[in-house]
Tab-separated table of C-alpha atoms in Angstrom:
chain	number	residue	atom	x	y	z
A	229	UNK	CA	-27.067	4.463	-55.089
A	230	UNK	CA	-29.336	5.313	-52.236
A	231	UNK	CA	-31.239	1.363	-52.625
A	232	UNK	CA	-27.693	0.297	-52.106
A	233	UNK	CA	-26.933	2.155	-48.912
A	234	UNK	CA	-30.335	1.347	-47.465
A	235	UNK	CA	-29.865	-2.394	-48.255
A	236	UNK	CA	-26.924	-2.615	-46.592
A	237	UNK	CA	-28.413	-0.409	-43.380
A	238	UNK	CA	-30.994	-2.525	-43.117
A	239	UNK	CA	-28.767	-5.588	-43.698
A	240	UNK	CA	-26.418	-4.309	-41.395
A	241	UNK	CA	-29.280	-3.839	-38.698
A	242	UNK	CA	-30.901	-7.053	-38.795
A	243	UNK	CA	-27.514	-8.566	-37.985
A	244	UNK	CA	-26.995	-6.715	-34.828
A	245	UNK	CA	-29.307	-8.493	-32.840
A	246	UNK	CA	-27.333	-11.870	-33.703
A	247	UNK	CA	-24.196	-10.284	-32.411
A	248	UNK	CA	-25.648	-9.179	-29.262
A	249	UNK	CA	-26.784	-12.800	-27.804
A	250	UNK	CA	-24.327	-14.131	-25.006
A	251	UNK	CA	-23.278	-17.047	-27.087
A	252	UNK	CA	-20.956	-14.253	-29.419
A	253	UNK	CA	-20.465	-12.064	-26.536
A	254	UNK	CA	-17.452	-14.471	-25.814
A	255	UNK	CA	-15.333	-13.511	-29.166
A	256	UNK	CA	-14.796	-9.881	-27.669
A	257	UNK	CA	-14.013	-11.026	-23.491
A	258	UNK	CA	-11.188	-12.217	-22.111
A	259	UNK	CA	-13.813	-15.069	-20.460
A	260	UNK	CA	-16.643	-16.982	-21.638
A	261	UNK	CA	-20.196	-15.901	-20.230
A	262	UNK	CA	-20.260	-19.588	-19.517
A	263	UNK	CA	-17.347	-19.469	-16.828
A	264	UNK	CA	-18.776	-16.186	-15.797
A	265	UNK	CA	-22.083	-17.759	-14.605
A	266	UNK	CA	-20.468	-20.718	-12.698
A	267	UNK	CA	-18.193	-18.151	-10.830
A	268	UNK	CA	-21.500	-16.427	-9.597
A	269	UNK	CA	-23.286	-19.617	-8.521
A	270	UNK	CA	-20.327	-19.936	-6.230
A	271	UNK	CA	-20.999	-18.006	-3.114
A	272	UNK	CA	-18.363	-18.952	-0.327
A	273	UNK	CA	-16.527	-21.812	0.407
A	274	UNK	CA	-17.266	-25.526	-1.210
A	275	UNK	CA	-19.370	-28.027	1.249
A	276	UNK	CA	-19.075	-31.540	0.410
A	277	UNK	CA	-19.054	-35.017	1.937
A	278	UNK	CA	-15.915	-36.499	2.713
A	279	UNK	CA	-15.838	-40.283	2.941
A	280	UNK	CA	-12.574	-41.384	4.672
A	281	UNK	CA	-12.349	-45.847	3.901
A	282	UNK	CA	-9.640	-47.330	6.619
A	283	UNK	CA	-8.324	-50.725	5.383
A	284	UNK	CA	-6.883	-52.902	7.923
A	285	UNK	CA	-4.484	-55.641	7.804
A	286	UNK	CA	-7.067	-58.275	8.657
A	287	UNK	CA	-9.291	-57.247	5.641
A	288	UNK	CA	-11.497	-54.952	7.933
A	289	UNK	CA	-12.753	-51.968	5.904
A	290	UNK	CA	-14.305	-49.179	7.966
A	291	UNK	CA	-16.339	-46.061	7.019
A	292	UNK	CA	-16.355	-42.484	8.428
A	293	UNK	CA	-18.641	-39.604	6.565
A	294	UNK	CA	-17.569	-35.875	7.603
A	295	UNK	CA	-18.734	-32.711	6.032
A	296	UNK	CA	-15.823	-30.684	4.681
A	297	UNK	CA	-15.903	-27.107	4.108
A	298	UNK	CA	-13.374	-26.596	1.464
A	299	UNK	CA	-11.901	-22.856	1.047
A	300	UNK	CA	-9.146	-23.303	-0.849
A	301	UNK	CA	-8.211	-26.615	-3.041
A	302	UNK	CA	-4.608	-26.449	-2.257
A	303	UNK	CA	-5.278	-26.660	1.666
A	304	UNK	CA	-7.685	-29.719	1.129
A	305	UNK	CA	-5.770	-31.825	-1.013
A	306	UNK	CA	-2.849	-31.147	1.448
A	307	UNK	CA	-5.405	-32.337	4.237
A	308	UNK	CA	-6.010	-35.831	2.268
A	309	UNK	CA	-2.120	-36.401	0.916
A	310	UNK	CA	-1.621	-39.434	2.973
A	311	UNK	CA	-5.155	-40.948	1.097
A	312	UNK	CA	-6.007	-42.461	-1.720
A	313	UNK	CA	-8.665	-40.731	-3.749
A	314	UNK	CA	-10.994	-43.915	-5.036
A	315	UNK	CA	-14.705	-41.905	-5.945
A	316	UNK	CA	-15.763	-38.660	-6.980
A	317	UNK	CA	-18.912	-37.318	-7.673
A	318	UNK	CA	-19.771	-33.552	-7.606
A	319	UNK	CA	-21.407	-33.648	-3.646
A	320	UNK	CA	-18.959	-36.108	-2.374
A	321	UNK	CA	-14.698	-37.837	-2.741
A	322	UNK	CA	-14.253	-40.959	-1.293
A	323	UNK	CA	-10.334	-41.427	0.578
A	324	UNK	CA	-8.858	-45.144	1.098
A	325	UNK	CA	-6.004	-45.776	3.183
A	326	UNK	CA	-4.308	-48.683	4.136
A	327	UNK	CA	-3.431	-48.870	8.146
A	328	UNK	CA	-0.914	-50.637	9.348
A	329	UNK	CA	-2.793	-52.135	12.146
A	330	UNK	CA	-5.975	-54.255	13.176
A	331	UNK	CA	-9.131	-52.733	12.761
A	332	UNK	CA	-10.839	-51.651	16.147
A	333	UNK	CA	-13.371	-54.445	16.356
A	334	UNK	CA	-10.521	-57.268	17.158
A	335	UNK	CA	-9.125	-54.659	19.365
A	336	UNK	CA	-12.048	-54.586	21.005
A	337	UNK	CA	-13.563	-57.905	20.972
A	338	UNK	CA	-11.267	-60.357	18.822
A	339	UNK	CA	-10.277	-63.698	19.491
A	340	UNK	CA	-8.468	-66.518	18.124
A	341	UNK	CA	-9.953	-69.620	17.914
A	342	UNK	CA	-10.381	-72.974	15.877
A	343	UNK	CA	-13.650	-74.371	14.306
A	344	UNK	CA	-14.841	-78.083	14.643
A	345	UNK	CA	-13.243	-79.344	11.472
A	346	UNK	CA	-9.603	-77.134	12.520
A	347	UNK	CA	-9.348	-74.153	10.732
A	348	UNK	CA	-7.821	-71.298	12.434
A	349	UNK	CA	-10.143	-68.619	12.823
A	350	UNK	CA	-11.080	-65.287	14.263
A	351	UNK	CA	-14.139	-64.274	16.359
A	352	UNK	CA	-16.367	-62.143	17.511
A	353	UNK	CA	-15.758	-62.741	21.025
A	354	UNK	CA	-14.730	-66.041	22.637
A	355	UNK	CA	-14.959	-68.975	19.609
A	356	UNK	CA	-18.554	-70.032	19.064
A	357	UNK	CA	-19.794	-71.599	15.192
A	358	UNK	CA	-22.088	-68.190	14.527
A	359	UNK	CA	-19.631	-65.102	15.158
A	360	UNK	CA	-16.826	-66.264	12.329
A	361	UNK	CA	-15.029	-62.794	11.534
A	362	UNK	CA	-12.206	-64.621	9.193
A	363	UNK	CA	-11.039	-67.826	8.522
A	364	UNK	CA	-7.330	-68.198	7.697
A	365	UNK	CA	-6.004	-72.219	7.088
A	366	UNK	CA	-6.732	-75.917	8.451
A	367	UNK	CA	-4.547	-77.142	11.312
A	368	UNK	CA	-2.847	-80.135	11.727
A	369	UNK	CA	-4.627	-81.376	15.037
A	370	UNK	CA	-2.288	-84.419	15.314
A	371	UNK	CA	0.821	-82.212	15.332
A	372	UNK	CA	-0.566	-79.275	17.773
A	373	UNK	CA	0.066	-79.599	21.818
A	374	UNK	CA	-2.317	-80.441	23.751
A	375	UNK	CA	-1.895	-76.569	25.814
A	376	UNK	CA	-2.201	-74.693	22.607
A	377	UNK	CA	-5.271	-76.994	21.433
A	378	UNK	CA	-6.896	-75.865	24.795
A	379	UNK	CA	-5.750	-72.359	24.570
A	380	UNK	CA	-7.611	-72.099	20.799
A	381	UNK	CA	-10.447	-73.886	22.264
A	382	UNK	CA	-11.154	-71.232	24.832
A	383	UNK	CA	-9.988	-68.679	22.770
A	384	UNK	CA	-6.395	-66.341	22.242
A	385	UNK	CA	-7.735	-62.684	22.335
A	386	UNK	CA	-5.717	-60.585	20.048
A	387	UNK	CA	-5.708	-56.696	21.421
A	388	UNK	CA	-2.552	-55.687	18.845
A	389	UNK	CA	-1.261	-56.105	15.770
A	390	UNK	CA	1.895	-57.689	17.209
A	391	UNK	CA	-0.344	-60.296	19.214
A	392	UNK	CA	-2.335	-60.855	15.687
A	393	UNK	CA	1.034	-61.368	13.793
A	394	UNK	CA	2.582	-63.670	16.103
A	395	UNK	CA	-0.636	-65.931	16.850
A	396	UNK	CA	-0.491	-65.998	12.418
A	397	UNK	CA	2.813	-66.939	12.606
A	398	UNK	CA	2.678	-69.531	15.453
A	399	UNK	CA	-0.070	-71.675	13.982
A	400	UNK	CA	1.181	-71.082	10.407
A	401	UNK	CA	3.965	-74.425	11.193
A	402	UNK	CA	0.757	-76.405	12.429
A	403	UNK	CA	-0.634	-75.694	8.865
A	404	UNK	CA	-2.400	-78.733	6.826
A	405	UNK	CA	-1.817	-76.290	3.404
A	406	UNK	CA	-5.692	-76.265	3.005
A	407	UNK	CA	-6.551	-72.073	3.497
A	408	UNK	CA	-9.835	-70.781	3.517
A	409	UNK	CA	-10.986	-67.450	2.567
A	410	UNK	CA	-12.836	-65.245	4.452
């Protein structure tokens, strides 16, 4: 009887080790060691890049990087509910949002203005061959007015949306049906 009860003490010892490791630990907590360690790594609030992706209505895409410091989720989704969320890695979220409005550069510096062979087009400053921002359709040259002919010549800034939508719209009857893309 007494090889029996040492078997099992010694049995019963050489077990304990196994049941002491943090992998079992688990089976007796309410949380896993593993959650436990990435709530330590945490110190303080969450830094992480923040790339905010405007999309204007003449195809314009622009780029802004800030550095958020995120202390609660629920406030920083709230922040970003008029985005999109398009990318996500663990150090950065990229936003998109679609504006309802011309991107700053024609604001800026954006004109209307025809190539050699008639396509309406926008530039980078008054109409030259090497500062093409987008190319929209062919005109009918034989159907335009001599004024507005000039006018494209020398170039139609655009300044606002409603000035981009209108010149769009204007030309859009002189149309040949050929469009280009940008």
């Amino acid at each position: 009887m007494r090889t029996i009860w040492g078997l099992l003490l010694i049995g019963a010892a050489s077990f304990y080790p196994f049941f002491q490791t943090d992998a079992f630990n688990f089976l007796c907590m309410d949380t896993s060691v593993y959650a436990e360690a990435a709530e330590k790594h945490i110190e303080g609030p969450l830094k992480m890049d923040v790339i905010l992706e405007r999309e204007y209505l003449d195809g314009e895409v622009s780029q802004e990087t800030i550095e958020e410091t995120i202390w609660t989720l629920e406030d920083f989704w709230a922040k970003y509910d008029q985005w999109q969320l398009v990318d996500m890695d663990i150090d950065y979220m990229v936003f998109r949002r679609k504006m309802d409005d011309i991107s700053p550069l024609l604001k800026a510096n954006g004109y209307f203005g025809i190539t050699e062979d008639g396509t309406l087009t926008i530039f980078n400053g008054r109409p030259q061959k090497t500062n093409i921002i987008q190319s929209f359709f062919q005109i009918d040259l034989g159907k335009l007015e001599s004024t507005k002919c000039i006018e494209l010549k020398k170039g139609i800034p655009i300044m606002t949306k409603d000035r981009y939508v209108e010149v769009l719209e204007t030309f859009k009857s002189y149309s040949t049906g050929e469009k280009y893309a940008n």
